[in-house]
Short mmCIF file of C-alpha atoms and ligand atoms in Angstrom, two decimals:
data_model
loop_
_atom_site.label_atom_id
_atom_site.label_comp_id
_atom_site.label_asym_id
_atom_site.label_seq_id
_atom_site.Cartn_x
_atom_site.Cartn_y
_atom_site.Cartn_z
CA UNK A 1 0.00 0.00 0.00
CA UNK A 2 1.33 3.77 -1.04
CA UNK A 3 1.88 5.55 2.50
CA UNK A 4 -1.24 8.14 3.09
CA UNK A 5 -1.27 10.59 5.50
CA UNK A 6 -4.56 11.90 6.91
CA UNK A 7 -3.44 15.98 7.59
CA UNK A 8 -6.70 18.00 6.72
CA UNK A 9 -10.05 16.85 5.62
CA UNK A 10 -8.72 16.92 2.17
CA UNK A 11 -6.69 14.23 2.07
CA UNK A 12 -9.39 11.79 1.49
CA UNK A 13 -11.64 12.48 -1.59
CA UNK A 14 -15.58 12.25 -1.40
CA UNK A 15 -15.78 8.53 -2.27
CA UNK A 16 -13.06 6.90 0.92
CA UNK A 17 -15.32 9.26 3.03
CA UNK A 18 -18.72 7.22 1.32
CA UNK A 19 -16.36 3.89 2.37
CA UNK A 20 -14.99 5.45 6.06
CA UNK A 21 -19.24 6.40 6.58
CA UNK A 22 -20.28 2.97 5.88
CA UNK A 23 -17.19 1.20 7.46
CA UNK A 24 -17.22 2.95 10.40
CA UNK A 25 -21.02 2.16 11.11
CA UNK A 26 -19.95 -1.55 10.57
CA UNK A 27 -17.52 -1.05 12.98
CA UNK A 28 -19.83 0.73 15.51
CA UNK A 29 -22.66 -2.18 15.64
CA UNK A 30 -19.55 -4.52 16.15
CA UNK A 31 -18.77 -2.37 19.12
CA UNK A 32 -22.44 -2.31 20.35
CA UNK A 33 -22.26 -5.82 20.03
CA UNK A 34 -19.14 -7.03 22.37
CA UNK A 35 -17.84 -8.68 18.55
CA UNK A 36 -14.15 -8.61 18.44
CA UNK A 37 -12.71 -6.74 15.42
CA UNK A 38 -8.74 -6.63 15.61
CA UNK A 39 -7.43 -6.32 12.07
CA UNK A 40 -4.66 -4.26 13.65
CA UNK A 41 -3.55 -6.89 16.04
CA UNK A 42 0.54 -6.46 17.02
CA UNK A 43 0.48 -2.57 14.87
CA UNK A 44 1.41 -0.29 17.12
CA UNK A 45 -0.09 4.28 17.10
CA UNK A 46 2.20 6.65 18.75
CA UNK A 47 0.12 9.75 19.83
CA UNK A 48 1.72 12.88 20.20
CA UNK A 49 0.17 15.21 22.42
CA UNK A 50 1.53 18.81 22.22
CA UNK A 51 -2.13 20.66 23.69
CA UNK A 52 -4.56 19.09 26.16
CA UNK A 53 -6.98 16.68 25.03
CA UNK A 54 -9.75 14.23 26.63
CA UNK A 55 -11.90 13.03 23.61
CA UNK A 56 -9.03 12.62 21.24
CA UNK A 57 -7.08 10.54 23.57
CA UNK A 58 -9.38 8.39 24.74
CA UNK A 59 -11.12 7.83 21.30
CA UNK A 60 -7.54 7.07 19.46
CA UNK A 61 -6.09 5.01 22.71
CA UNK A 62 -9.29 3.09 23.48
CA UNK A 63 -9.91 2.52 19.65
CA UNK A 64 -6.18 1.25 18.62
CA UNK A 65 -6.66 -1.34 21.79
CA UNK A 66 -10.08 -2.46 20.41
CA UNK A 67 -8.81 -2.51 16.91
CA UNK A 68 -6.29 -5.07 18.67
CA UNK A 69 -3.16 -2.87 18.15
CA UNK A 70 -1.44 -0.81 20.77
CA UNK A 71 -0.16 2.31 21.77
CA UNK A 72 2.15 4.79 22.92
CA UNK A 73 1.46 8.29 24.75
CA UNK A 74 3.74 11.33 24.06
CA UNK A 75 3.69 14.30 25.26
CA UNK A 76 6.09 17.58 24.90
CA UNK A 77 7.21 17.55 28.44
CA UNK A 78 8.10 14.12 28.86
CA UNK A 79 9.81 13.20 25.85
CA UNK A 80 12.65 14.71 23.78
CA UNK A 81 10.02 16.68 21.74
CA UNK A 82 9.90 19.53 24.04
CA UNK A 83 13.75 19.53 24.38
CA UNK A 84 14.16 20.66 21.10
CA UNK A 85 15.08 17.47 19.24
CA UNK A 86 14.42 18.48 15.16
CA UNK A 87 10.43 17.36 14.18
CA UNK A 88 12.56 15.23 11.49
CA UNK A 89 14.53 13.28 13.86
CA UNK A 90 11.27 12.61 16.37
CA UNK A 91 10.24 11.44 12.74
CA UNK A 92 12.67 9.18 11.24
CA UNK A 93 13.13 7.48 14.92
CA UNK A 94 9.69 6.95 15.61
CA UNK A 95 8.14 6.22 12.53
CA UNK A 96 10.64 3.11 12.38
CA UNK A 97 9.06 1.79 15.88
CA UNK A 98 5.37 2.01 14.94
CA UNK A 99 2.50 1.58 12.61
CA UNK A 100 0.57 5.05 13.09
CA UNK A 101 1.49 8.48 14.35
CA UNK A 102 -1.90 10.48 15.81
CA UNK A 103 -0.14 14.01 16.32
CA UNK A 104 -1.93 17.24 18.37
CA UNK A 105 -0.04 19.78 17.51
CA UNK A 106 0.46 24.24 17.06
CA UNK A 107 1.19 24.99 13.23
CA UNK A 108 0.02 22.67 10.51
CA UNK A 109 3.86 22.93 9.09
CA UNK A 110 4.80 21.07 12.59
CA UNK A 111 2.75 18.21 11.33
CA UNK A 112 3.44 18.61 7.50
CA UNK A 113 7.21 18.14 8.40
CA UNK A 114 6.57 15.41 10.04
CA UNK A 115 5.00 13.79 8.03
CA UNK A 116 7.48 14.11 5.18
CA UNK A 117 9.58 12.29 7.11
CA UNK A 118 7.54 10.04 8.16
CA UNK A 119 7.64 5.86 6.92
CA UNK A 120 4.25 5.86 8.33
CA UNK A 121 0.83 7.19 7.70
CA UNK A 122 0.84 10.80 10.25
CA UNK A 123 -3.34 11.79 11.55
CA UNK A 124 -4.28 15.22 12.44
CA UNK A 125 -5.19 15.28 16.06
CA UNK A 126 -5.80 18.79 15.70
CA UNK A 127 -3.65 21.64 14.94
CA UNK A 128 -3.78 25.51 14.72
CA UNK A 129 -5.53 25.02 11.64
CA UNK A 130 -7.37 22.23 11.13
CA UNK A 131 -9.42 19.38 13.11
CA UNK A 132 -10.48 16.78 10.55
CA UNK A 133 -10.89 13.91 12.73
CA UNK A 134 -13.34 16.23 14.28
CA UNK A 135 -15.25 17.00 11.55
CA UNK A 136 -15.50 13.38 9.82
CA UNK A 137 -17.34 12.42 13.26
CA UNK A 138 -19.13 15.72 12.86
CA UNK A 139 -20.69 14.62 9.31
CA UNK A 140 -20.78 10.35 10.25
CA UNK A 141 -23.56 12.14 13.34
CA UNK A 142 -24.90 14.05 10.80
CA UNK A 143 -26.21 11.31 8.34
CA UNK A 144 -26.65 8.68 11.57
CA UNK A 145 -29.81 11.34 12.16
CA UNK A 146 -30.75 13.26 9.12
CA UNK A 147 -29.07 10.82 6.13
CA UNK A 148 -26.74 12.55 3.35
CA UNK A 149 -25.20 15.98 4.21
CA UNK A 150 -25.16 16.51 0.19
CA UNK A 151 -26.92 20.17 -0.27
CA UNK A 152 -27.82 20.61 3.27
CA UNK A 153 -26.76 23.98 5.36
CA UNK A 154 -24.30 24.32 8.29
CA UNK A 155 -24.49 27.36 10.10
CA UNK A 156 -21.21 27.85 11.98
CA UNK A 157 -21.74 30.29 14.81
CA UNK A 158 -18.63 31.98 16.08
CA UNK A 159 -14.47 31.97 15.92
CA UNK A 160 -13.25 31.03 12.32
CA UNK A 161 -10.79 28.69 13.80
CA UNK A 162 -9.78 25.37 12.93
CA UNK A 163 -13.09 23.58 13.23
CA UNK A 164 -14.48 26.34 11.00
CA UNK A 165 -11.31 26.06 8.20
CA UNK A 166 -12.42 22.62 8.45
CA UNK A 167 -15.93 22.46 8.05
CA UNK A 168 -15.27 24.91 4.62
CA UNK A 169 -12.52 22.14 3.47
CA UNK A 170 -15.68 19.65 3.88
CA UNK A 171 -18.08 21.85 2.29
CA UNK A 172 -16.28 22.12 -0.81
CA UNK A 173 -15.39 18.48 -0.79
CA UNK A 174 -18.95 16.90 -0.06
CA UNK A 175 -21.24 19.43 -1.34
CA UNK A 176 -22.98 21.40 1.36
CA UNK A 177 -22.82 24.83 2.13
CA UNK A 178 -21.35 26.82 6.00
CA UNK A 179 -23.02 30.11 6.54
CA UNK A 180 -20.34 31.74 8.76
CA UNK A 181 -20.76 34.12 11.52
CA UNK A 182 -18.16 35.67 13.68
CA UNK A 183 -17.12 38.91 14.84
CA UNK A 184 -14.85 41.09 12.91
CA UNK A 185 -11.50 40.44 13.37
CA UNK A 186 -12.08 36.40 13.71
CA UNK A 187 -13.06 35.25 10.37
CA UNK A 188 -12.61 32.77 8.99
CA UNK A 189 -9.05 32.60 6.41
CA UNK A 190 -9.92 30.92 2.60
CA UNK A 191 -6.55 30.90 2.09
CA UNK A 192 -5.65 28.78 4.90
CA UNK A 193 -8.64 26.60 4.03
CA UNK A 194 -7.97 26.29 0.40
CA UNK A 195 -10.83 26.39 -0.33
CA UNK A 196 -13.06 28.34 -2.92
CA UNK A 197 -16.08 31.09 -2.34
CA UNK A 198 -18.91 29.10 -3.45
CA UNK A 199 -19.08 26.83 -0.22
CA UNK A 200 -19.32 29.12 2.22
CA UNK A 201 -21.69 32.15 2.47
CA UNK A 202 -20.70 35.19 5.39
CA UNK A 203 -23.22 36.96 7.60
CA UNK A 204 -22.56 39.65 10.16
CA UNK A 205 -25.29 38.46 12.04
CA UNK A 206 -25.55 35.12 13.35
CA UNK A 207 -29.19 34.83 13.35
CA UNK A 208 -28.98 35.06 9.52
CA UNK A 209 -26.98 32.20 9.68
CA UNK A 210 -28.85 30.11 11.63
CA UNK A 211 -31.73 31.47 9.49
CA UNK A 212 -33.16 27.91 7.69
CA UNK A 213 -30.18 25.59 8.64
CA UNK A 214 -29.74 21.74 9.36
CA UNK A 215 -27.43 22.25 11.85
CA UNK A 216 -25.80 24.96 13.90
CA UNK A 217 -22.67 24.56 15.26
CA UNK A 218 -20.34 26.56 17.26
CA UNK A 219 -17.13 25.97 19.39
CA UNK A 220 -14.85 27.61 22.22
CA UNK A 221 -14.11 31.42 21.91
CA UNK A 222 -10.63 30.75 22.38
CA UNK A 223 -9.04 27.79 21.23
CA UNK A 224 -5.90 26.05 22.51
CA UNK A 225 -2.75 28.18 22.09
CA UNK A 226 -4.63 31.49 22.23
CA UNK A 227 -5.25 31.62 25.75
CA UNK A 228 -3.38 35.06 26.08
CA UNK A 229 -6.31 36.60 24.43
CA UNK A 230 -9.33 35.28 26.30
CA UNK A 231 -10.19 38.44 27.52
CA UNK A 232 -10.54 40.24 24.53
CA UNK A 233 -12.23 37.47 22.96
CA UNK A 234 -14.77 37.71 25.63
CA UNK A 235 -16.18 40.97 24.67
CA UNK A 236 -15.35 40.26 21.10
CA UNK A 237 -17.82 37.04 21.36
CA UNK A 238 -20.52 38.33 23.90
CA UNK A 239 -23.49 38.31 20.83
CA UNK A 240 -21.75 35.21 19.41
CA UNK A 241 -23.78 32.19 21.88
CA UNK A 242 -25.63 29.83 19.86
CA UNK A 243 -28.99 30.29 22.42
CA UNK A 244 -32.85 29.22 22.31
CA UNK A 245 -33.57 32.18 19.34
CA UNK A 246 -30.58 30.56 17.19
CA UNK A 247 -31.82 27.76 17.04
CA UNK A 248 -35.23 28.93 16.17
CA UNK A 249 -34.13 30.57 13.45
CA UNK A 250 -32.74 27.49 12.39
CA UNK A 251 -34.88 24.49 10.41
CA UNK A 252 -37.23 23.06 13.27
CA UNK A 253 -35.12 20.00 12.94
CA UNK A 254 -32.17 21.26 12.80
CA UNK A 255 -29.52 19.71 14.99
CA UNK A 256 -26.85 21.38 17.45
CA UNK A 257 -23.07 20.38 17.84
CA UNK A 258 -20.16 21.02 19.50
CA UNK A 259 -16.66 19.17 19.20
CA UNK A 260 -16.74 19.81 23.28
CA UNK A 261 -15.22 20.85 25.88
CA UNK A 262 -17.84 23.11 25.56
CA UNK A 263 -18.24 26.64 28.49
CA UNK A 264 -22.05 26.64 28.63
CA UNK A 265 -22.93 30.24 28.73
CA UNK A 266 -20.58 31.11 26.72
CA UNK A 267 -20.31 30.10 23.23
CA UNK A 268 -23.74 28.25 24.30
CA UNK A 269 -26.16 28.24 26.49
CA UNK A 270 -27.34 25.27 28.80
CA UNK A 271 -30.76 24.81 27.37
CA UNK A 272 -29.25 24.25 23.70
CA UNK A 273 -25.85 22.23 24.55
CA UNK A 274 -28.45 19.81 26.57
CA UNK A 275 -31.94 20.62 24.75
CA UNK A 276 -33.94 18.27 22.52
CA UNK A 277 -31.66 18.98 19.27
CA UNK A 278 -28.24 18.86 20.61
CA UNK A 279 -26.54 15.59 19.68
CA UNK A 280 -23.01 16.29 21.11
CA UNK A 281 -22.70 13.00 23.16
CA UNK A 282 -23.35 10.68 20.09
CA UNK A 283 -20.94 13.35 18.20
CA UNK A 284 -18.44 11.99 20.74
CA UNK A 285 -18.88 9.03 20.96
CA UNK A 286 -18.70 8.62 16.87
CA UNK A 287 -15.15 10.18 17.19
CA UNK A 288 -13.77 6.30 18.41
CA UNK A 289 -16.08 5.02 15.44
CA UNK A 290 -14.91 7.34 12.75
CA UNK A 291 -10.99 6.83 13.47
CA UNK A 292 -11.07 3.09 14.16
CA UNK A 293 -11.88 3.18 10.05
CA UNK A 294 -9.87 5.51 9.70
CA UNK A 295 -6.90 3.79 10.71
CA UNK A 296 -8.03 0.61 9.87
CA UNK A 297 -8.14 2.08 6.15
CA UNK A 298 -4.85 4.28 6.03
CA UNK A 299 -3.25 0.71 7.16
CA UNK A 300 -5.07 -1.99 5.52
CA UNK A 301 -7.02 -0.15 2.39
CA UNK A 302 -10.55 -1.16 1.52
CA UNK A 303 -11.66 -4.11 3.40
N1 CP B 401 -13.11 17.62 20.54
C1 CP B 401 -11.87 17.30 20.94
O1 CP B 401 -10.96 17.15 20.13
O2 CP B 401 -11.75 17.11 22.28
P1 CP B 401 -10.40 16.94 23.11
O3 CP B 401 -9.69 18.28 23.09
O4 CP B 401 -10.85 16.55 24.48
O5 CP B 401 -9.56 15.89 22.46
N1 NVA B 402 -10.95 24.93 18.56
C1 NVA B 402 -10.65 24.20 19.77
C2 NVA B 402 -11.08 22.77 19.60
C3 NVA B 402 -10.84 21.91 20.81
C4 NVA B 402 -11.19 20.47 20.56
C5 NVA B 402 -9.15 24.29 20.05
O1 NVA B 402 -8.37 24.25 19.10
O2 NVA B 402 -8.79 24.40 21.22
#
């Protein structure tokens, strides 16, 4: 198999995310039924862990074990990574020990170097830029409760950070459209996302939005990294909380997400986060379901 690399939601065209869809719901009613599935048995994931994390950990850790494989946990303070060793040596040396590298990282480059010198296939854990392990969990939830995302509407309520430059990437890709709001200053990049104008429509207001979606989602004000300007971004994001009116706006069936951890009152208020329409517990839950095919696929190819 030629080595693939899963670094933004691009990397995989629109038919190996039809396969990953189906594959991973295979692999979730195996789950829900106690039946072993361990094509990965003796392959081995390093994760690198640069920023927090509690879902992607879990979900990548428990889901290598399942998948039969197992795993190693890195982080920047306890390992040579955050003593400076060159992102091409932490390559070469630990690509030559193990199947998979899962990598949470700052800049996108950190990962892209990597990953060039990499013998193995490098996921996106999450970086500055992008979160498409995030997203691909985002869209499996989607169809579990509403079937194809093909020409539906996303309205993305708040910073144009890397959920957002993801969401676009998947827009363009899959065929729906993002109606962005977020307040001047934090919008989203198209350069960064790569993406081209007709995916994504802008509105100063995010009621507009909302206005006739099939799901509104929103995230933290401040993401990982940026914590230096929470306080700005508080008064920057005050009119920015998907609430009860939102999601009125919104198609009455419309659905609510959040990648979590989510600061209800916030970006969101309680009564949405854990109201009738929010579906951010299967959402994270799929995350283990979407990257088990995931990694099952950038391994082993079409099963
Ligand atoms: N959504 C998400 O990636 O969560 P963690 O930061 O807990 O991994
Ligand atoms: N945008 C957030 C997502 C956390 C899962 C961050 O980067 O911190």
């Amino acid at each position: 198999m030629s080595l693939k690399h899963y670094l933004q939601f691009t990397d995989l065209n629109a038919d190996e995310y039809a396969y990953l869809f189906e594959r991973a719901a295979l692999i979730k009613k195996k789950f829900k039924a106690y039946e072993k599935h361990q094509p990965l048995a003796d392959r081995t994931l390093a994760m690198i862990f640069e920023k927090a994390s509690t879902r992607t950990r879990v979900s990548f850790e428990a889901g290598m074990y399942q998948l039969g494989g197992s795993v190693v946990h890195l982080t920047t303070g306890d390992s040579q990574l955050g003593r400076a060793e060159p992102i091409e040596d932490s390559a070469r040396v630990i690509s030559r020990m193990v199947d998979l590298v899962m990598i949470r990282t700052y800049e996108q480059t950190k990962i892209e170097r990597f990953a060039e010198y990499s013998r193995v296939p490098v996921i996106n854990g999450l970086t500055n830029e992008f979160h498409p392990c995030q997203i691909m969990a985002d869209i499996f939830t989607f169809i579990e409760h509403r079937g194809s995302i093909r020409g539906k509407t996303v309205a993305w309520v708040g910073d144009g950070n890397n959920m957002a430059n993801t969401w676009l990437q998947a827009a363009e890709l899959l065929g729906f459209t993002v109606h962005v709001s977020t307040p001047g200053g934090y919008e989203v990049n198209q350069a960064v996302a790569g993406v081209s104008s007709a995916c994504y429509q802008v509105f100063e207001d995010p009621m507009q939005a909302c206005a006739g979606a099939d799901l509104v989602t929103t995230d933290v004000w401040t993401s990982m990294g940026y914590e230096a300007e929470n306080e700005a971004r508080k008064k920057a994001f005050a009119d920015w909380c998907v609430d009860a009116d939102m999601m009125r706006a919104a198609k009455p069936d419309a659905l609510f997400m959040h990648c979590l951890p989510a600061h209800r009152g916030e970006e969101v208020e309680a009564e949405v986060i854990d109201g009738p329409q929010s579906v951010v517990w299967d959402e994270a839950e799929n995350r283990l379901h979407v990257q088990k095919a995931l990694m099952e696929y950038l391994l082993l190819g079409r099963l």
